[in-house]
Coordinates of C-alpha atoms and ligand atoms in Angstrom, one line a residue:
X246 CA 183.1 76.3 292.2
X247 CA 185.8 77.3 294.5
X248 CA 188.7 79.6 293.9
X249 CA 191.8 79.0 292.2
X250 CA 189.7 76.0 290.5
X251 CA 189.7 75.8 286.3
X252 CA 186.3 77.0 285.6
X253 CA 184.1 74.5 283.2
X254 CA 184.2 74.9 279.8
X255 CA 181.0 76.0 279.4
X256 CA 181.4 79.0 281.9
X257 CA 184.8 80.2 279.7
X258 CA 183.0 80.4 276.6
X259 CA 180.1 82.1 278.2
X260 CA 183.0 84.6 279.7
X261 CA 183.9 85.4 275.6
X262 CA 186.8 82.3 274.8
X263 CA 187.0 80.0 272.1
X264 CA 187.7 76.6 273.0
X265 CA 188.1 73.8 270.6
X266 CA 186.2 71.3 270.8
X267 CA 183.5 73.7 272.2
X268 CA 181.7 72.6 275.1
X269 CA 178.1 70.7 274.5
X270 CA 175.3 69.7 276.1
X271 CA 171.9 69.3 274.5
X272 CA 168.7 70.9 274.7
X273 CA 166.2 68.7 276.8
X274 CA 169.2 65.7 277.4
X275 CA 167.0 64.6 280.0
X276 CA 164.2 63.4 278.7
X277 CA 161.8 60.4 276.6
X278 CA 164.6 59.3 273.9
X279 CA 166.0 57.5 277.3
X280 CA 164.4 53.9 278.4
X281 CA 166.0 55.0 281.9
X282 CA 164.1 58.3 281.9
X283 CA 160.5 56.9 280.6
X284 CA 161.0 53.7 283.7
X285 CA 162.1 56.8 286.2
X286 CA 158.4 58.6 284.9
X287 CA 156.4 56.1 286.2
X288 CA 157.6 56.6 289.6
X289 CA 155.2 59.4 289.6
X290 CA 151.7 60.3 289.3
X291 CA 151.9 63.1 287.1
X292 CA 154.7 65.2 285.3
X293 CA 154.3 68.0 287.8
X294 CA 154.5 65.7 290.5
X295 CA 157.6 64.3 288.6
X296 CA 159.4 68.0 289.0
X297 CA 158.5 68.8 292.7
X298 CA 160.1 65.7 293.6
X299 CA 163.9 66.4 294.4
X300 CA 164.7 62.9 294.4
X301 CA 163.1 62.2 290.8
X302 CA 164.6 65.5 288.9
X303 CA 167.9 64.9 290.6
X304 CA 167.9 61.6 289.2
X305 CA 166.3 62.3 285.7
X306 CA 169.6 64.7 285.5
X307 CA 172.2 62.6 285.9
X308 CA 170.8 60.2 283.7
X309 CA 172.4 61.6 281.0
X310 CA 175.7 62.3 282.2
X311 CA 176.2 58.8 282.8
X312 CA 175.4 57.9 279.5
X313 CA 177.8 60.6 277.5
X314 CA 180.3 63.2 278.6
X315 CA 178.5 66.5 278.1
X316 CA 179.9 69.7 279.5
X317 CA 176.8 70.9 281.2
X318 CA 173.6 69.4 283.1
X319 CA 170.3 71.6 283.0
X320 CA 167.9 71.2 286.0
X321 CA 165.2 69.1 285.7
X322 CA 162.0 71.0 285.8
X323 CA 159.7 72.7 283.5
X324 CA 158.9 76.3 282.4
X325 CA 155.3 75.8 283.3
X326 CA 156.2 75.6 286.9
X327 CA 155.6 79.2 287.4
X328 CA 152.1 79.8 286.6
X329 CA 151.3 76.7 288.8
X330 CA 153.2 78.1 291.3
X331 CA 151.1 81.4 290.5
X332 CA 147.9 79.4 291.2
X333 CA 146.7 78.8 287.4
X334 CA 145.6 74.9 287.1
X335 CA 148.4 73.5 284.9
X336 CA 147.8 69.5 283.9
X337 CA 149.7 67.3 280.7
X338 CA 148.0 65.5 278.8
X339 CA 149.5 62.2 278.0
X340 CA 150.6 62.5 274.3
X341 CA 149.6 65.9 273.6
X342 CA 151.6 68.3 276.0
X343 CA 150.6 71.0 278.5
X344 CA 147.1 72.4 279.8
X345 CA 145.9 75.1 281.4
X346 CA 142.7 77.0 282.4
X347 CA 143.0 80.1 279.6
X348 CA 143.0 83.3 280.7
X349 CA 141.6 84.7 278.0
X350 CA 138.5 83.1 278.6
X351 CA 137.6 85.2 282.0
X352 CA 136.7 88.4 281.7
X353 CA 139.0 89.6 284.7
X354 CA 142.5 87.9 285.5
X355 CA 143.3 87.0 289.0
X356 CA 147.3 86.9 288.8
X357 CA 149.2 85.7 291.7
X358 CA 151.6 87.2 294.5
X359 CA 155.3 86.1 293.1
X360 CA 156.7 86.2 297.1
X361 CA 153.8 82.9 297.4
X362 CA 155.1 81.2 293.8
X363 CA 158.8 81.3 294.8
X364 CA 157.4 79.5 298.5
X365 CA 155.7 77.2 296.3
X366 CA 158.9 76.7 294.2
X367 CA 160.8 75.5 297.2
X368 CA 161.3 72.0 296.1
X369 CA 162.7 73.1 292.5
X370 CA 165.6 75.2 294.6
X371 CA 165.9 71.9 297.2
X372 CA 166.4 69.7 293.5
X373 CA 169.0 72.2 292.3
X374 CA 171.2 71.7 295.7
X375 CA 171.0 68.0 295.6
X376 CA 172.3 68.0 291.4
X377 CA 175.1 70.6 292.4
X378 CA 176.4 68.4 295.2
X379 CA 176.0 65.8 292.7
X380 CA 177.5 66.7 289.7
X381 CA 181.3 65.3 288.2
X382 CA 184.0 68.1 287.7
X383 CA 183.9 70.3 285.3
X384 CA 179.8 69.9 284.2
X385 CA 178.4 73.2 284.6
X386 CA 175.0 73.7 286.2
X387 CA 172.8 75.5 284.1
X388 CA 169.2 76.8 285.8
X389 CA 166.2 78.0 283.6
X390 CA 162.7 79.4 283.1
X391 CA 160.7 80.4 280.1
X392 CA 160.4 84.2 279.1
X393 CA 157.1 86.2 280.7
X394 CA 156.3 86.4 276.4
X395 CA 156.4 82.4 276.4
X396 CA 155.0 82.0 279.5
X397 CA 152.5 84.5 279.1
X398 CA 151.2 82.7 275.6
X399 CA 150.5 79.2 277.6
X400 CA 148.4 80.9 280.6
X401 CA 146.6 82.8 278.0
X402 CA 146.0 80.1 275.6
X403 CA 145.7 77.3 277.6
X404 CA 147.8 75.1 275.5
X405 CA 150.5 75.5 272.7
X406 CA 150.6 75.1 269.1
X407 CA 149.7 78.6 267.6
X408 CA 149.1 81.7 269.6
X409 CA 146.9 83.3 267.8
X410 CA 144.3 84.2 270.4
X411 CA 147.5 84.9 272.9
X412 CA 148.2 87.9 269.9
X413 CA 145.1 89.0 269.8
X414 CA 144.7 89.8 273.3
X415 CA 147.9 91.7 272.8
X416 CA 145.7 94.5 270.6
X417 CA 142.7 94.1 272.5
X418 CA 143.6 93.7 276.2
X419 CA 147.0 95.9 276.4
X420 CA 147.1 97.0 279.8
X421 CA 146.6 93.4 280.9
X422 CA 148.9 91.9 278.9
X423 CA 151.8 94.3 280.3
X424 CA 150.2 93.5 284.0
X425 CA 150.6 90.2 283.1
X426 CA 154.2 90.8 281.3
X427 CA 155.0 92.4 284.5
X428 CA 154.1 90.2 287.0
X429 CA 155.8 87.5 284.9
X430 CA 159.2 89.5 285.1
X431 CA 159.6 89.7 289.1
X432 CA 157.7 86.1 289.7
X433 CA 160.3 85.1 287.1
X434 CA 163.8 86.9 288.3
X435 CA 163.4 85.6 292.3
X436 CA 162.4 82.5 290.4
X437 CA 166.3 82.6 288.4
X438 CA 168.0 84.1 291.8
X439 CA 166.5 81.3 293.8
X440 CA 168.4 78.5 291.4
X441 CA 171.7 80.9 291.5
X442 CA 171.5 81.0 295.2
X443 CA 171.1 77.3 295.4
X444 CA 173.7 76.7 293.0
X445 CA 173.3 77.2 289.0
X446 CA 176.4 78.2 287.3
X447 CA 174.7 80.3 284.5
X448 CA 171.1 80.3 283.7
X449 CA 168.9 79.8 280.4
X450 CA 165.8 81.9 279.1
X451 CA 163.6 79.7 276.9
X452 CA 161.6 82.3 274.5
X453 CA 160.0 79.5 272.4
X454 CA 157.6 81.6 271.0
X455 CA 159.3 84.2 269.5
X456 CA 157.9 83.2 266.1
X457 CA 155.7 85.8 264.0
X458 CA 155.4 89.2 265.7
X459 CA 155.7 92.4 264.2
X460 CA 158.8 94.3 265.5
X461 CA 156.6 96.6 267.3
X462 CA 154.9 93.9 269.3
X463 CA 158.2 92.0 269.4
X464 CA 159.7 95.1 271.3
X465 CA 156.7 95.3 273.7
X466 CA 155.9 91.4 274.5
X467 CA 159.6 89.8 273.8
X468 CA 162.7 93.0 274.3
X469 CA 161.0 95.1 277.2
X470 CA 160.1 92.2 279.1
X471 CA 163.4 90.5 278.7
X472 CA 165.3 93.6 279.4
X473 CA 163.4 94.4 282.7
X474 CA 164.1 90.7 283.6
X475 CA 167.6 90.7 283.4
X476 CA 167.9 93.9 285.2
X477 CA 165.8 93.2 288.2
X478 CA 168.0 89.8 288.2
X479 CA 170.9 92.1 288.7
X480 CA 169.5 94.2 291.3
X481 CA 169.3 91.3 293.3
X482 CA 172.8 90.4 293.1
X483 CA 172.3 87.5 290.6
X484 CA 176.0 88.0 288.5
X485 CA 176.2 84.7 286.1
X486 CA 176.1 84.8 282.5
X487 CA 172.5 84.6 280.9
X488 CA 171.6 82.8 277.6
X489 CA 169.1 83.7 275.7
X490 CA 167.0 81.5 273.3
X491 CA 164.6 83.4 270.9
X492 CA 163.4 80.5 269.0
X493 CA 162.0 81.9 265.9
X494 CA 163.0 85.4 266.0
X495 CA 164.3 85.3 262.4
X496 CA 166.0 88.6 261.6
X497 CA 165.1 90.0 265.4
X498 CA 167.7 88.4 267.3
X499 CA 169.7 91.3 266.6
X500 CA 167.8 93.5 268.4
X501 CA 167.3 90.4 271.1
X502 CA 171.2 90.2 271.4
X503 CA 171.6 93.6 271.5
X504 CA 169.0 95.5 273.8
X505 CA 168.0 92.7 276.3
X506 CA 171.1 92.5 278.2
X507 CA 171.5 88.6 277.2
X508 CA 174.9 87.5 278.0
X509 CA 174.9 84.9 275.3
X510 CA 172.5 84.0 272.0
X511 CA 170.9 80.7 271.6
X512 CA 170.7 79.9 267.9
X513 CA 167.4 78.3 266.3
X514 CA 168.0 75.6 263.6
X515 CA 166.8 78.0 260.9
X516 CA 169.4 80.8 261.9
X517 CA 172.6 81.2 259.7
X518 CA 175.3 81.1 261.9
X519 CA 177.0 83.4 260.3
X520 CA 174.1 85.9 260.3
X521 CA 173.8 85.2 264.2
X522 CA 177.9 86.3 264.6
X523 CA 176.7 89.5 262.3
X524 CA 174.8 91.2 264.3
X525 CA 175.3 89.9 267.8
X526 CA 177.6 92.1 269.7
X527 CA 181.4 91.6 269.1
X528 CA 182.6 88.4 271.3
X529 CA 179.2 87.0 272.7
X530 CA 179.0 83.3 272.8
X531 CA 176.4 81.5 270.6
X532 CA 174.6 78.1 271.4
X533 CA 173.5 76.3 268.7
X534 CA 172.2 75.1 266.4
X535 CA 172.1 70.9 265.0
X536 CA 168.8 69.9 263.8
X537 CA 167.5 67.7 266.3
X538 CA 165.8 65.7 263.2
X539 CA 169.5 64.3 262.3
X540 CA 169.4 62.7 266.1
X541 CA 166.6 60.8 264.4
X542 CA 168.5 60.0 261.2
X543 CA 172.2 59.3 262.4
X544 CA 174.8 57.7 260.5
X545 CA 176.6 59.9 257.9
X546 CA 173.7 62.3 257.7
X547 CA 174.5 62.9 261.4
X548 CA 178.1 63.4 261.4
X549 CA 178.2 65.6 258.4
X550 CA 175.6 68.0 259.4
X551 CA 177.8 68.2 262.7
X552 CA 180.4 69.2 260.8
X553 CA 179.0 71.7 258.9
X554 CA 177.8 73.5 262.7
X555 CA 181.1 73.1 263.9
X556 CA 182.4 75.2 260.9
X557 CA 179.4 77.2 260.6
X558 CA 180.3 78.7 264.2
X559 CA 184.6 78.9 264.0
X560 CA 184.6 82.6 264.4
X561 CA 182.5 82.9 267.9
X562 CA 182.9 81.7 270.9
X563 CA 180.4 78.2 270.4
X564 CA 178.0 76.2 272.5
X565 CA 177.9 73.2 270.5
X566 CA 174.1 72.4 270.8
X567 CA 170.8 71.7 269.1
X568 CA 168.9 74.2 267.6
X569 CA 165.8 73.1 269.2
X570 CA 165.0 70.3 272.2
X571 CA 165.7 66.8 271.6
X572 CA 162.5 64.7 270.3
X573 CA 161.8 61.4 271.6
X574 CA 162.6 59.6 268.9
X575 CA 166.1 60.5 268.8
X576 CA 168.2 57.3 270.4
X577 CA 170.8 57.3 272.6
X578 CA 173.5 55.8 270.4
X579 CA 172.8 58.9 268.0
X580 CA 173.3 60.9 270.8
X581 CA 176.6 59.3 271.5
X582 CA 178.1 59.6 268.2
X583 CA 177.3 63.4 268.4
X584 CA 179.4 63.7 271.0
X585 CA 182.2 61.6 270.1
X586 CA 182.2 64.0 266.4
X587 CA 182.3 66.8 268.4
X588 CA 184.6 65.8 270.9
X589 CA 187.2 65.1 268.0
X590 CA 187.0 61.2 268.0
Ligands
LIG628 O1 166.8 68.1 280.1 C1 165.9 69.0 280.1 O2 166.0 70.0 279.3 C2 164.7 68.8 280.9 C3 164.1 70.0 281.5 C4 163.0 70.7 280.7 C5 161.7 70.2 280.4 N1 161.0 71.2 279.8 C6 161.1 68.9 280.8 C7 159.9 68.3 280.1 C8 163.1 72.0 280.1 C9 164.3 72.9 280.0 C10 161.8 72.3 279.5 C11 161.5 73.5 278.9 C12 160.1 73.7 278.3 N2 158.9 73.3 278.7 C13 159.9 74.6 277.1 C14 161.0 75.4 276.5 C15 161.8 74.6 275.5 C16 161.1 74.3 274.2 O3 160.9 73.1 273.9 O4 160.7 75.2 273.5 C17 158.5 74.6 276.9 C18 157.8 75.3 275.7 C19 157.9 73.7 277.8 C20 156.5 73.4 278.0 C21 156.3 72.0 277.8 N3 156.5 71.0 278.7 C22 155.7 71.3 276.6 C23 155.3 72.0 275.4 C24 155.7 70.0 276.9 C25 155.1 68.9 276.1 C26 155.8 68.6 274.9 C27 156.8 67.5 275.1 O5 157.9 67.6 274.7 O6 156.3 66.5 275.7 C28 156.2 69.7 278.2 C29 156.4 68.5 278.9 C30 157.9 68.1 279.3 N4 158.8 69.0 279.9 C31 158.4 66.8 279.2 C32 159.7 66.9 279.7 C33 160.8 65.8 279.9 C34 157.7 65.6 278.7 C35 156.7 65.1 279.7 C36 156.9 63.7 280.3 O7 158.1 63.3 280.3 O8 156.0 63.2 280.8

């Protein structure tokens, strides 16, 4: 964005304005709901392959702008790029989602050096130049990574689903788990000021598994770490607006929205909106919160429960967005008529 130039919607509301219609863009728009997406796949050997190629993510992002007129694109890449990068083995299986060798398994963890991940990363930053100098006016570029919490639970794990073992290692193994926490946060912030520098507009934390901690844990695993994120991403000059997503935080996205430094809250699908505007601090955007099952359903279903978020969120600034990623089965036309509701026609 030059000077002088309107700044895209997305970017004002993130800055504390209300615009109606609020801007949109949906959580994984780039993705297996689209034929064009699932033929562009094939192009590769495997999905990590997929997201170190800068030609393939560029293209797997435009993909849906073409298709509807959404406020924002979000690079193409994945929050388990950073423990590959990190030197953990990382593989998907086709069907059932992510792998990786556990680290709870080994009796001593061998973390990485973060300055050798970001070099590794190189082609993710190369991707995020090629979109920017891609994108139509007025689509906001929006760069991302998973929390060190979320990221933390796969490389323990070794898969998702529930984290169970991921929590107990949080009681038995403390002083690794905050090594681990802590390497996360400074791999993670050059990781964020690497997309900034090569051109993201505003940036997105994915905490997916905020889900079932005890506040004290919650403040050690999910706030800390968050908080030390966002400030290190300061102290290297990184100024754009941050959103945070603590999916399944239930009553502790106040303390999220409110001691992490988070410049603006996602909204899960189970979160009142009116709860969310409660106890966020006065004026910060929310994002949220559609149920991505009704982009399976469509029809009236659809365009009602629209509806009801659009009024749900009238008193904040408003992302208009899911309240979790798109699934595969949602189709394109749903999609479409989404955006035509929320675009007022
Ligand atoms: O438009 C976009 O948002 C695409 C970029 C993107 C992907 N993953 C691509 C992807 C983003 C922002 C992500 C984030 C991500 N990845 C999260 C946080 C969001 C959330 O859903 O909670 C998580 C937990 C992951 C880890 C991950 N990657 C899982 C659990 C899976 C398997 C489940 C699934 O949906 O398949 C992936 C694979 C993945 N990441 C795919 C895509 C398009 C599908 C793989 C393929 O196309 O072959």
């Amino acid at each position: 964005m030059t000077e002088g130039e309107n700044p895209p919607a997305l970017l004002r509301v993130l800055n504390g304005e209300r615009l109606d219609p609020p801007p949109i863009w949906i959580m994984r728009q780039a993705g297996r709901y689209l034929p064009e997406y699932r033929e562009l796949r094939t192009r590769a050997k495997s999905f990590l392959d997929f997201c170190y190629s800068p030609a393939l993510a560029t293209e797997a992002v435009m993909q849906p702008l073409r298709r509807f007129p959404l406020d924002a694109a979000i690079l193409f890449s994945d929050i388990l790029v950073v423990p590959d990068a990190l030197g953990q083995k990382v593989w998907f299986v086709e069907g059932e989602g992510p792998r990786l060798d556990p680290l709870i398994s080994q009796a001593e963890w061998k973390l990485g050096d973060p300055g050798k991940a970001i070099q590794r990363l190189a082609p993710v930053y190369e991707a995020v130049e090629r979109i920017k100098g891609g994108l139509p006016d007025g689509v906001a570029l929006i760069g991302f990574a998973g929390s060190p919490w979320t990221v933390a639970t796969y490389m323990l794990q070794g898969r998702g689903g529930d984290k169970d073992e991921a929590r107990r290692a949080v009681y038995q193994r403390p002083a690794d788990i905050v090594a681990l926490l802590n390497l996360l946060v400074e791999t993670t912030a050059q990781h964020l000021a690497a997309q900034v520098k090569a051109g993201a507009d505003c940036l997105q934390i994915f905490e997916s598994w905020a889900e079932g901690l005890p506040p004290i844990v919650f403040q050690t695993v999910v706030i800390e770490p968050t908080r030390k994120l966002i400030h290190r991403l300061r102290e290297l000059g990184v100024t754009v607006p941050v959103i945070g997503f603590p999916r399944g935080a239930g009553a502790q996205i106040a303390a999220y929205a409110n001691e992490t430094g988070v410049n603006a809250l996602g909204v899960d699908t189970q979160t009142p909106a009116e709860y969310a505007f409660e106890v966020a601090p006065d004026g910060m955007a929310l994002q949220g919160n559609l149920d991505p099952q009704t982009l399976v359903v469509g029809g009236d279903a659809l365009e009602r429960a629209v509806r009801d978020v659009l009024i749900a969120f009238k008193s904040s600034p408003h992302i208009f967005n899911l309240g979790h990623g798109i699934t595969p089965q949602a189709t394109p036309e749903n999609v479409a008529h989404l955006v035509r509701v929320v675009k007022g026609g």
